[in-house]
PDB file of C-alpha atoms in Angstrom:
ATOM      1  CA  UNK A   1     -84.495  44.844  17.431  1.00 44.00           C
ATOM      2  CA  UNK A   2     -85.369  41.740  15.400  1.00 44.00           C
ATOM      3  CA  UNK A   3     -87.581  41.468  12.331  1.00 46.00           C
ATOM      4  CA  UNK A   4     -88.768  38.440  10.407  1.00 47.00           C
ATOM      5  CA  UNK A   5     -90.780  38.994   7.252  1.00 48.00           C
ATOM      6  CA  UNK A   6     -92.795  36.177   5.765  1.00 45.00           C
ATOM      7  CA  UNK A   7     -93.985  35.462   2.269  1.00 46.00           C
ATOM      8  CA  UNK A   8     -97.730  35.673   2.809  1.00 40.00           C
ATOM      9  CA  UNK A   9     -98.239  39.187   1.399  1.00 47.00           C
ATOM     10  CA  UNK A  10     -96.439  42.312   0.245  1.00 55.00           C
ATOM     11  CA  UNK A  11     -94.940  44.749   2.734  1.00 71.00           C
ATOM     12  CA  UNK A  12     -94.778  48.466   2.124  1.00 81.00           C
ATOM     13  CA  UNK A  13     -91.878  50.230   3.865  1.00 83.00           C
ATOM     14  CA  UNK A  14     -91.480  53.267   1.634  1.00 78.00           C
ATOM     15  CA  UNK A  15     -89.832  56.165   3.532  1.00 81.00           C
ATOM     16  CA  UNK A  16     -89.512  53.978   6.642  1.00 87.00           C
ATOM     17  CA  UNK A  17     -86.608  54.488   9.039  1.00 91.00           C
ATOM     18  CA  UNK A  18     -84.848  51.543  10.707  1.00 92.00           C
ATOM     19  CA  UNK A  19     -82.314  52.070  13.498  1.00 91.00           C
ATOM     20  CA  UNK A  20     -80.105  49.382  15.063  1.00 91.00           C
ATOM     21  CA  UNK A  21     -82.237  46.601  13.581  1.00 90.00           C
ATOM     22  CA  UNK A  22     -80.989  43.040  13.130  1.00 91.00           C
ATOM     23  CA  UNK A  23     -82.255  41.371   9.981  1.00 91.00           C
ATOM     24  CA  UNK A  24     -79.937  38.358  10.375  1.00 91.00           C
ATOM     25  CA  UNK A  25     -81.184  35.472   8.216  1.00 90.00           C
ATOM     26  CA  UNK A  26     -84.393  37.321   7.318  1.00 91.00           C
ATOM     27  CA  UNK A  27     -86.125  36.704   3.990  1.00 90.00           C
ATOM     28  CA  UNK A  28     -87.896  39.563   2.275  1.00 91.00           C
ATOM     29  CA  UNK A  29     -90.491  38.895  -0.430  1.00 90.00           C
ATOM     30  CA  UNK A  30     -92.145  41.558  -2.601  1.00 89.00           C
ATOM     31  CA  UNK A  31     -91.276  44.383  -0.197  1.00 89.00           C
ATOM     32  CA  UNK A  32     -91.049  48.050  -1.107  1.00 90.00           C
ATOM     33  CA  UNK A  33     -88.093  49.747   0.602  1.00 91.00           C
ATOM     34  CA  UNK A  34     -87.911  52.753  -1.705  1.00 88.00           C
ATOM     35  CA  UNK A  35     -86.592  55.854   0.133  1.00 88.00           C
ATOM     36  CA  UNK A  36     -86.197  53.761   3.298  1.00 90.00           C
ATOM     37  CA  UNK A  37     -83.262  54.554   5.586  1.00 91.00           C
ATOM     38  CA  UNK A  38     -81.186  52.078   7.570  1.00 91.00           C
ATOM     39  CA  UNK A  39     -78.902  53.192  10.399  1.00 90.00           C
ATOM     40  CA  UNK A  40     -76.474  50.687  11.939  1.00 88.00           C
ATOM     41  CA  UNK A  41     -78.551  47.712  10.768  1.00 91.00           C
ATOM     42  CA  UNK A  42     -77.333  44.156  10.205  1.00 92.00           C
ATOM     43  CA  UNK A  43     -78.301  42.265   7.018  1.00 93.00           C
ATOM     44  CA  UNK A  44     -76.044  39.249   7.560  1.00 92.00           C
ATOM     45  CA  UNK A  45     -77.427  36.219   5.641  1.00 93.00           C
ATOM     46  CA  UNK A  46     -80.549  38.214   4.676  1.00 93.00           C
ATOM     47  CA  UNK A  47     -82.179  37.401   1.321  1.00 94.00           C
ATOM     48  CA  UNK A  48     -84.253  39.647  -0.940  1.00 94.00           C
ATOM     49  CA  UNK A  49     -86.728  38.412  -3.541  1.00 93.00           C
ATOM     50  CA  UNK A  50     -88.363  40.877  -5.964  1.00 92.00           C
ATOM     51  CA  UNK A  51     -87.949  43.757  -3.509  1.00 92.00           C
ATOM     52  CA  UNK A  52     -87.637  47.436  -4.395  1.00 92.00           C
ATOM     53  CA  UNK A  53     -84.495  48.639  -2.632  1.00 91.00           C
ATOM     54  CA  UNK A  54     -82.317  51.675  -2.103  1.00 90.00           C
ATOM     55  CA  UNK A  55     -79.041  49.950  -2.950  1.00 92.00           C
ATOM     56  CA  UNK A  56     -76.677  52.473  -1.237  1.00 91.00           C
ATOM     57  CA  UNK A  57     -78.632  52.087   2.006  1.00 90.00           C
ATOM     58  CA  UNK A  58     -78.443  48.293   1.864  1.00 93.00           C
ATOM     59  CA  UNK A  59     -74.750  48.260   0.946  1.00 93.00           C
ATOM     60  CA  UNK A  60     -73.890  50.295   4.027  1.00 90.00           C
ATOM     61  CA  UNK A  61     -75.482  47.612   6.226  1.00 91.00           C
ATOM     62  CA  UNK A  62     -74.026  44.498   4.584  1.00 93.00           C
ATOM     63  CA  UNK A  63     -71.629  42.354   6.645  1.00 91.00           C
ATOM     64  CA  UNK A  64     -67.937  43.210   6.504  1.00 90.00           C
ATOM     65  CA  UNK A  65     -66.773  39.575   6.169  1.00 92.00           C
ATOM     66  CA  UNK A  66     -65.892  39.281   2.463  1.00 94.00           C
ATOM     67  CA  UNK A  67     -67.203  35.736   1.930  1.00 92.00           C
ATOM     68  CA  UNK A  68     -70.594  36.541   3.496  1.00 94.00           C
ATOM     69  CA  UNK A  69     -70.700  39.968   1.829  1.00 95.00           C
ATOM     70  CA  UNK A  70     -70.077  38.414  -1.582  1.00 95.00           C
ATOM     71  CA  UNK A  71     -73.019  36.021  -1.161  1.00 95.00           C
ATOM     72  CA  UNK A  72     -75.251  38.916  -0.113  1.00 95.00           C
ATOM     73  CA  UNK A  73     -74.193  40.917  -3.167  1.00 96.00           C
ATOM     74  CA  UNK A  74     -74.953  37.985  -5.451  1.00 95.00           C
ATOM     75  CA  UNK A  75     -78.454  37.860  -3.999  1.00 96.00           C
ATOM     76  CA  UNK A  76     -78.858  41.619  -4.464  1.00 96.00           C
ATOM     77  CA  UNK A  77     -77.805  41.285  -8.115  1.00 95.00           C
ATOM     78  CA  UNK A  78     -80.429  38.589  -8.670  1.00 95.00           C
ATOM     79  CA  UNK A  79     -83.011  40.775  -6.950  1.00 95.00           C
ATOM     80  CA  UNK A  80     -82.049  43.809  -9.055  1.00 93.00           C
ATOM     81  CA  UNK A  81     -82.414  41.765 -12.243  1.00 91.00           C
ATOM     82  CA  UNK A  82     -85.815  40.448 -11.148  1.00 92.00           C
ATOM     83  CA  UNK A  83     -87.117  43.960 -10.422  1.00 91.00           C
ATOM     84  CA  UNK A  84     -85.565  45.577 -13.499  1.00 88.00           C
ATOM     85  CA  UNK A  85     -83.144  47.709 -11.493  1.00 89.00           C
ATOM     86  CA  UNK A  86     -80.396  47.368 -14.095  1.00 86.00           C
ATOM     87  CA  UNK A  87     -78.797  50.688 -13.159  1.00 84.00           C
ATOM     88  CA  UNK A  88     -77.640  49.128  -9.861  1.00 89.00           C
ATOM     89  CA  UNK A  89     -76.033  46.066 -11.412  1.00 89.00           C
ATOM     90  CA  UNK A  90     -72.769  47.864 -12.169  1.00 87.00           C
ATOM     91  CA  UNK A  91     -72.079  48.993  -8.605  1.00 91.00           C
ATOM     92  CA  UNK A  92     -73.217  45.620  -7.228  1.00 94.00           C
ATOM     93  CA  UNK A  93     -70.880  43.790  -9.595  1.00 91.00           C
ATOM     94  CA  UNK A  94     -67.893  45.930  -8.614  1.00 91.00           C
ATOM     95  CA  UNK A  95     -68.734  45.523  -4.927  1.00 94.00           C
ATOM     96  CA  UNK A  96     -68.968  41.745  -5.376  1.00 95.00           C
ATOM     97  CA  UNK A  97     -65.591  41.655  -7.125  1.00 94.00           C
ATOM     98  CA  UNK A  98     -64.032  43.760  -4.373  1.00 94.00           C
ATOM     99  CA  UNK A  99     -65.414  41.353  -1.761  1.00 95.00           C
ATOM    100  CA  UNK A 100     -64.084  38.372  -3.752  1.00 94.00           C
ATOM    101  CA  UNK A 101     -60.663  40.024  -3.997  1.00 94.00           C
ATOM    102  CA  UNK A 102     -60.526  40.544  -0.224  1.00 95.00           C
ATOM    103  CA  UNK A 103     -61.764  36.992   0.330  1.00 95.00           C
ATOM    104  CA  UNK A 104     -58.965  35.432  -1.731  1.00 94.00           C
ATOM    105  CA  UNK A 105     -56.416  37.811  -0.232  1.00 94.00           C
ATOM    106  CA  UNK A 106     -57.465  36.734   3.262  1.00 94.00           C
ATOM    107  CA  UNK A 107     -57.185  33.102   2.145  1.00 93.00           C
ATOM    108  CA  UNK A 108     -53.584  33.576   1.039  1.00 91.00           C
ATOM    109  CA  UNK A 109     -52.661  35.375   4.255  1.00 89.00           C
ATOM    110  CA  UNK A 110     -54.540  33.058   6.605  1.00 87.00           C
ATOM    111  CA  UNK A 111     -56.317  36.119   7.958  1.00 85.00           C
ATOM    112  CA  UNK A 112     -58.165  34.378  10.802  1.00 86.00           C
ATOM    113  CA  UNK A 113     -59.081  30.915  12.061  1.00 88.00           C
ATOM    114  CA  UNK A 114     -61.773  30.490   9.375  1.00 88.00           C
ATOM    115  CA  UNK A 115     -59.296  31.041   6.539  1.00 91.00           C
ATOM    116  CA  UNK A 116     -56.540  29.077   8.256  1.00 89.00           C
ATOM    117  CA  UNK A 117     -58.829  26.037   8.485  1.00 89.00           C
ATOM    118  CA  UNK A 118     -60.495  26.368   5.065  1.00 89.00           C
ATOM    119  CA  UNK A 119     -57.272  27.171   3.169  1.00 90.00           C
ATOM    120  CA  UNK A 120     -54.853  25.110   5.200  1.00 88.00           C
ATOM    121  CA  UNK A 121     -52.779  23.489   2.439  1.00 90.00           C
ATOM    122  CA  UNK A 122     -50.704  24.547  -0.549  1.00 90.00           C
ATOM    123  CA  UNK A 123     -53.265  23.531  -3.190  1.00 92.00           C
ATOM    124  CA  UNK A 124     -56.090  25.493  -1.569  1.00 91.00           C
ATOM    125  CA  UNK A 125     -53.886  28.567  -1.301  1.00 91.00           C
ATOM    126  CA  UNK A 126     -52.765  28.085  -4.921  1.00 93.00           C
ATOM    127  CA  UNK A 127     -56.374  28.076  -6.116  1.00 93.00           C
ATOM    128  CA  UNK A 128     -57.052  31.206  -4.097  1.00 93.00           C
ATOM    129  CA  UNK A 129     -53.934  32.840  -5.549  1.00 93.00           C
ATOM    130  CA  UNK A 130     -54.975  31.896  -9.081  1.00 94.00           C
ATOM    131  CA  UNK A 131     -58.428  33.344  -8.537  1.00 94.00           C
ATOM    132  CA  UNK A 132     -56.928  36.533  -7.096  1.00 93.00           C
ATOM    133  CA  UNK A 133     -54.589  36.896 -10.089  1.00 94.00           C
ATOM    134  CA  UNK A 134     -57.499  36.289 -12.468  1.00 92.00           C
ATOM    135  CA  UNK A 135     -59.495  39.076 -10.833  1.00 92.00           C
ATOM    136  CA  UNK A 136     -56.489  41.411 -11.006  1.00 91.00           C
ATOM    137  CA  UNK A 137     -55.922  40.664 -14.703  1.00 90.00           C
ATOM    138  CA  UNK A 138     -59.622  40.995 -15.494  1.00 89.00           C
ATOM    139  CA  UNK A 139     -59.668  44.397 -13.820  1.00 87.00           C
ATOM    140  CA  UNK A 140     -56.553  45.587 -15.650  1.00 88.00           C
ATOM    141  CA  UNK A 141     -57.735  44.486 -19.098  1.00 87.00           C
ATOM    142  CA  UNK A 142     -61.309  45.789 -19.072  1.00 84.00           C
ATOM    143  CA  UNK A 143     -62.363  46.754 -15.564  1.00 81.00           C
ATOM    144  CA  UNK A 144     -64.495  43.606 -15.178  1.00 82.00           C
ATOM    145  CA  UNK A 145     -66.684  44.860 -18.014  1.00 80.00           C
ATOM    146  CA  UNK A 146     -67.851  47.799 -15.904  1.00 78.00           C
ATOM    147  CA  UNK A 147     -65.131  50.287 -16.907  1.00 78.00           C
ATOM    148  CA  UNK A 148     -64.989  50.242 -20.737  1.00 79.00           C
ATOM    149  CA  UNK A 149     -62.274  52.927 -20.870  1.00 84.00           C
ATOM    150  CA  UNK A 150     -59.843  50.391 -19.409  1.00 85.00           C
ATOM    151  CA  UNK A 151     -60.451  48.230 -22.464  1.00 88.00           C
ATOM    152  CA  UNK A 152     -59.117  51.012 -24.709  1.00 89.00           C
ATOM    153  CA  UNK A 153     -56.180  51.822 -22.427  1.00 91.00           C
ATOM    154  CA  UNK A 154     -55.032  48.209 -22.022  1.00 91.00           C
ATOM    155  CA  UNK A 155     -55.299  47.611 -25.764  1.00 91.00           C
ATOM    156  CA  UNK A 156     -53.262  50.726 -26.561  1.00 92.00           C
ATOM    157  CA  UNK A 157     -50.560  49.945 -23.983  1.00 92.00           C
ATOM    158  CA  UNK A 158     -50.142  46.351 -25.171  1.00 92.00           C
ATOM    159  CA  UNK A 159     -49.960  47.435 -28.815  1.00 92.00           C
ATOM    160  CA  UNK A 160     -47.305  50.025 -27.923  1.00 90.00           C
ATOM    161  CA  UNK A 161     -45.244  47.336 -26.205  1.00 91.00           C
ATOM    162  CA  UNK A 162     -45.550  45.030 -29.221  1.00 90.00           C
ATOM    163  CA  UNK A 163     -44.626  47.909 -31.553  1.00 87.00           C
ATOM    164  CA  UNK A 164     -41.467  48.457 -29.483  1.00 85.00           C
ATOM    165  CA  UNK A 165     -40.534  44.772 -29.876  1.00 85.00           C
ATOM    166  CA  UNK A 166     -41.157  45.023 -33.602  1.00 83.00           C
ATOM    167  CA  UNK A 167     -39.029  48.152 -33.829  1.00 80.00           C
ATOM    168  CA  UNK A 168     -36.143  46.345 -32.125  1.00 77.00           C
ATOM    169  CA  UNK A 169     -36.384  43.601 -34.765  1.00 76.00           C
ATOM    170  CA  UNK A 170     -36.843  45.923 -37.754  1.00 74.00           C
ATOM    171  CA  UNK A 171     -34.208  48.563 -36.945  1.00 68.00           C
ATOM    172  CA  UNK A 172     -31.080  46.606 -38.053  1.00 62.00           C
ATOM    173  CA  UNK A 173     -32.410  46.142 -41.615  1.00 64.00           C
ATOM    174  CA  UNK A 174     -34.546  49.271 -42.079  1.00 64.00           C
ATOM    175  CA  UNK A 175     -32.669  51.993 -40.258  1.00 58.00           C
ATOM    176  CA  UNK A 176     -33.712  54.854 -38.001  1.00 54.00           C
ATOM    177  CA  UNK A 177     -34.589  57.350 -40.721  1.00 62.00           C
ATOM    178  CA  UNK A 178     -36.501  54.994 -42.976  1.00 61.00           C
ATOM    179  CA  UNK A 179     -38.526  53.755 -40.022  1.00 55.00           C
ATOM    180  CA  UNK A 180     -39.339  57.407 -39.270  1.00 63.00           C
ATOM    181  CA  UNK A 181     -38.022  57.077 -35.713  1.00 61.00           C
ATOM    182  CA  UNK A 182     -40.168  54.073 -34.981  1.00 62.00           C
ATOM    183  CA  UNK A 183     -43.477  55.520 -36.154  1.00 74.00           C
ATOM    184  CA  UNK A 184     -43.689  53.084 -39.083  1.00 76.00           C
ATOM    185  CA  UNK A 185     -43.293  50.136 -36.731  1.00 77.00           C
ATOM    186  CA  UNK A 186     -46.126  51.441 -34.577  1.00 82.00           C
ATOM    187  CA  UNK A 187     -48.254  52.044 -37.679  1.00 84.00           C
ATOM    188  CA  UNK A 188     -47.577  48.478 -38.819  1.00 87.00           C
ATOM    189  CA  UNK A 189     -48.873  47.012 -35.532  1.00 89.00           C
ATOM    190  CA  UNK A 190     -51.971  49.236 -35.519  1.00 89.00           C
ATOM    191  CA  UNK A 191     -52.828  48.417 -39.125  1.00 91.00           C
ATOM    192  CA  UNK A 192     -52.309  44.706 -38.459  1.00 91.00           C
ATOM    193  CA  UNK A 193     -54.597  44.922 -35.432  1.00 93.00           C
ATOM    194  CA  UNK A 194     -57.277  46.650 -37.532  1.00 91.00           C
ATOM    195  CA  UNK A 195     -56.677  44.294 -40.489  1.00 88.00           C
ATOM    196  CA  UNK A 196     -55.802  47.215 -42.793  1.00 88.00           C
ATOM    197  CA  UNK A 197     -53.076  45.548 -44.909  1.00 86.00           C
ATOM    198  CA  UNK A 198     -49.876  46.712 -43.167  1.00 82.00           C
ATOM    199  CA  UNK A 199     -46.625  47.242 -45.033  1.00 77.00           C
ATOM    200  CA  UNK A 200     -44.785  43.914 -44.695  1.00 79.00           C
ATOM    201  CA  UNK A 201     -41.461  45.702 -44.957  1.00 76.00           C
ATOM    202  CA  UNK A 202     -41.908  46.661 -41.316  1.00 73.00           C
ATOM    203  CA  UNK A 203     -42.846  43.183 -40.111  1.00 78.00           C
ATOM    204  CA  UNK A 204     -40.671  42.054 -37.224  1.00 77.00           C
ATOM    205  CA  UNK A 205     -40.901  39.027 -34.940  1.00 82.00           C
ATOM    206  CA  UNK A 206     -43.463  36.485 -36.173  1.00 87.00           C
ATOM    207  CA  UNK A 207     -44.784  35.882 -32.655  1.00 90.00           C
ATOM    208  CA  UNK A 208     -45.659  39.587 -32.395  1.00 89.00           C
ATOM    209  CA  UNK A 209     -47.906  39.258 -35.452  1.00 90.00           C
ATOM    210  CA  UNK A 210     -49.626  36.220 -33.936  1.00 93.00           C
ATOM    211  CA  UNK A 211     -50.222  38.062 -30.666  1.00 94.00           C
ATOM    212  CA  UNK A 212     -51.637  41.124 -32.464  1.00 93.00           C
ATOM    213  CA  UNK A 213     -54.040  39.003 -34.519  1.00 93.00           C
ATOM    214  CA  UNK A 214     -55.114  37.081 -31.407  1.00 94.00           C
ATOM    215  CA  UNK A 215     -55.647  40.387 -29.586  1.00 93.00           C
ATOM    216  CA  UNK A 216     -57.883  41.564 -32.404  1.00 93.00           C
ATOM    217  CA  UNK A 217     -60.388  38.780 -31.809  1.00 93.00           C
ATOM    218  CA  UNK A 218     -60.131  38.868 -28.023  1.00 92.00           C
ATOM    219  CA  UNK A 219     -60.753  42.597 -27.858  1.00 91.00           C
ATOM    220  CA  UNK A 220     -63.570  42.433 -30.398  1.00 90.00           C
ATOM    221  CA  UNK A 221     -65.220  39.836 -28.173  1.00 89.00           C
ATOM    222  CA  UNK A 222     -64.716  41.973 -25.063  1.00 88.00           C
ATOM    223  CA  UNK A 223     -66.040  45.062 -26.830  1.00 87.00           C
ATOM    224  CA  UNK A 224     -69.170  43.206 -27.976  1.00 87.00           C
ATOM    225  CA  UNK A 225     -69.665  41.949 -24.414  1.00 84.00           C
ATOM    226  CA  UNK A 226     -69.418  45.493 -23.004  1.00 81.00           C
ATOM    227  CA  UNK A 227     -71.735  46.834 -25.701  1.00 78.00           C
ATOM    228  CA  UNK A 228     -74.305  44.097 -25.106  1.00 75.00           C
ATOM    229  CA  UNK A 229     -74.182  44.663 -21.360  1.00 73.00           C
ATOM    230  CA  UNK A 230     -74.651  48.397 -21.836  1.00 69.00           C
ATOM    231  CA  UNK A 231     -77.634  47.963 -24.175  1.00 68.00           C
ATOM    232  CA  UNK A 232     -79.296  45.241 -22.089  1.00 65.00           C
ATOM    233  CA  UNK A 233     -79.286  47.468 -18.992  1.00 62.00           C
ATOM    234  CA  UNK A 234     -81.132  50.354 -20.599  1.00 59.00           C
TER     235      UNK A 234
END
């Protein structure tokens, strides 16, 4: 079944049920799809403008191809922002990132003829690999801004690793007992990170101090970004 919706007036599809419908390339303007259900529908290349949507229902009908799916998700994010549906932005963002990750992974592997032709040389594959690594690192450090707890975990793990390096440097001149079995080295790194005047007696490698100070400003920036995003979506 094919549908084409035009821009001339609003459409009201609240509680409607659509089965095996093809909305390929359709454009929806000012439509209300609240509580609507879609079963085995196809939204490939479909665009939504200021429409009220049930996001889980739409996600289930998006195309599987990661490059096309990512474009659809970008449109859904713009639509959600336009309609004030900020609660859906998080899941849409994570879905978009997942689609982008699969897209770049397919590019590296030459998954099918499309990727073999589009990413046929070393430089194209290198760019795809760099983008894939960037997404991986972004997810590890702070969960793409959608999982704030990862920000705390990554910060703690990195600081522990730097404290271990410091301990290796400090041990020969301080000793095991005076360093309180490494606790003082860890305390030094934490206090340096928080700018709380650490005891310089437990300073180790200079590059560790530079990294800790740099981390302070990077993580403050990331925390402010997460906080702003959280407040702006209320």
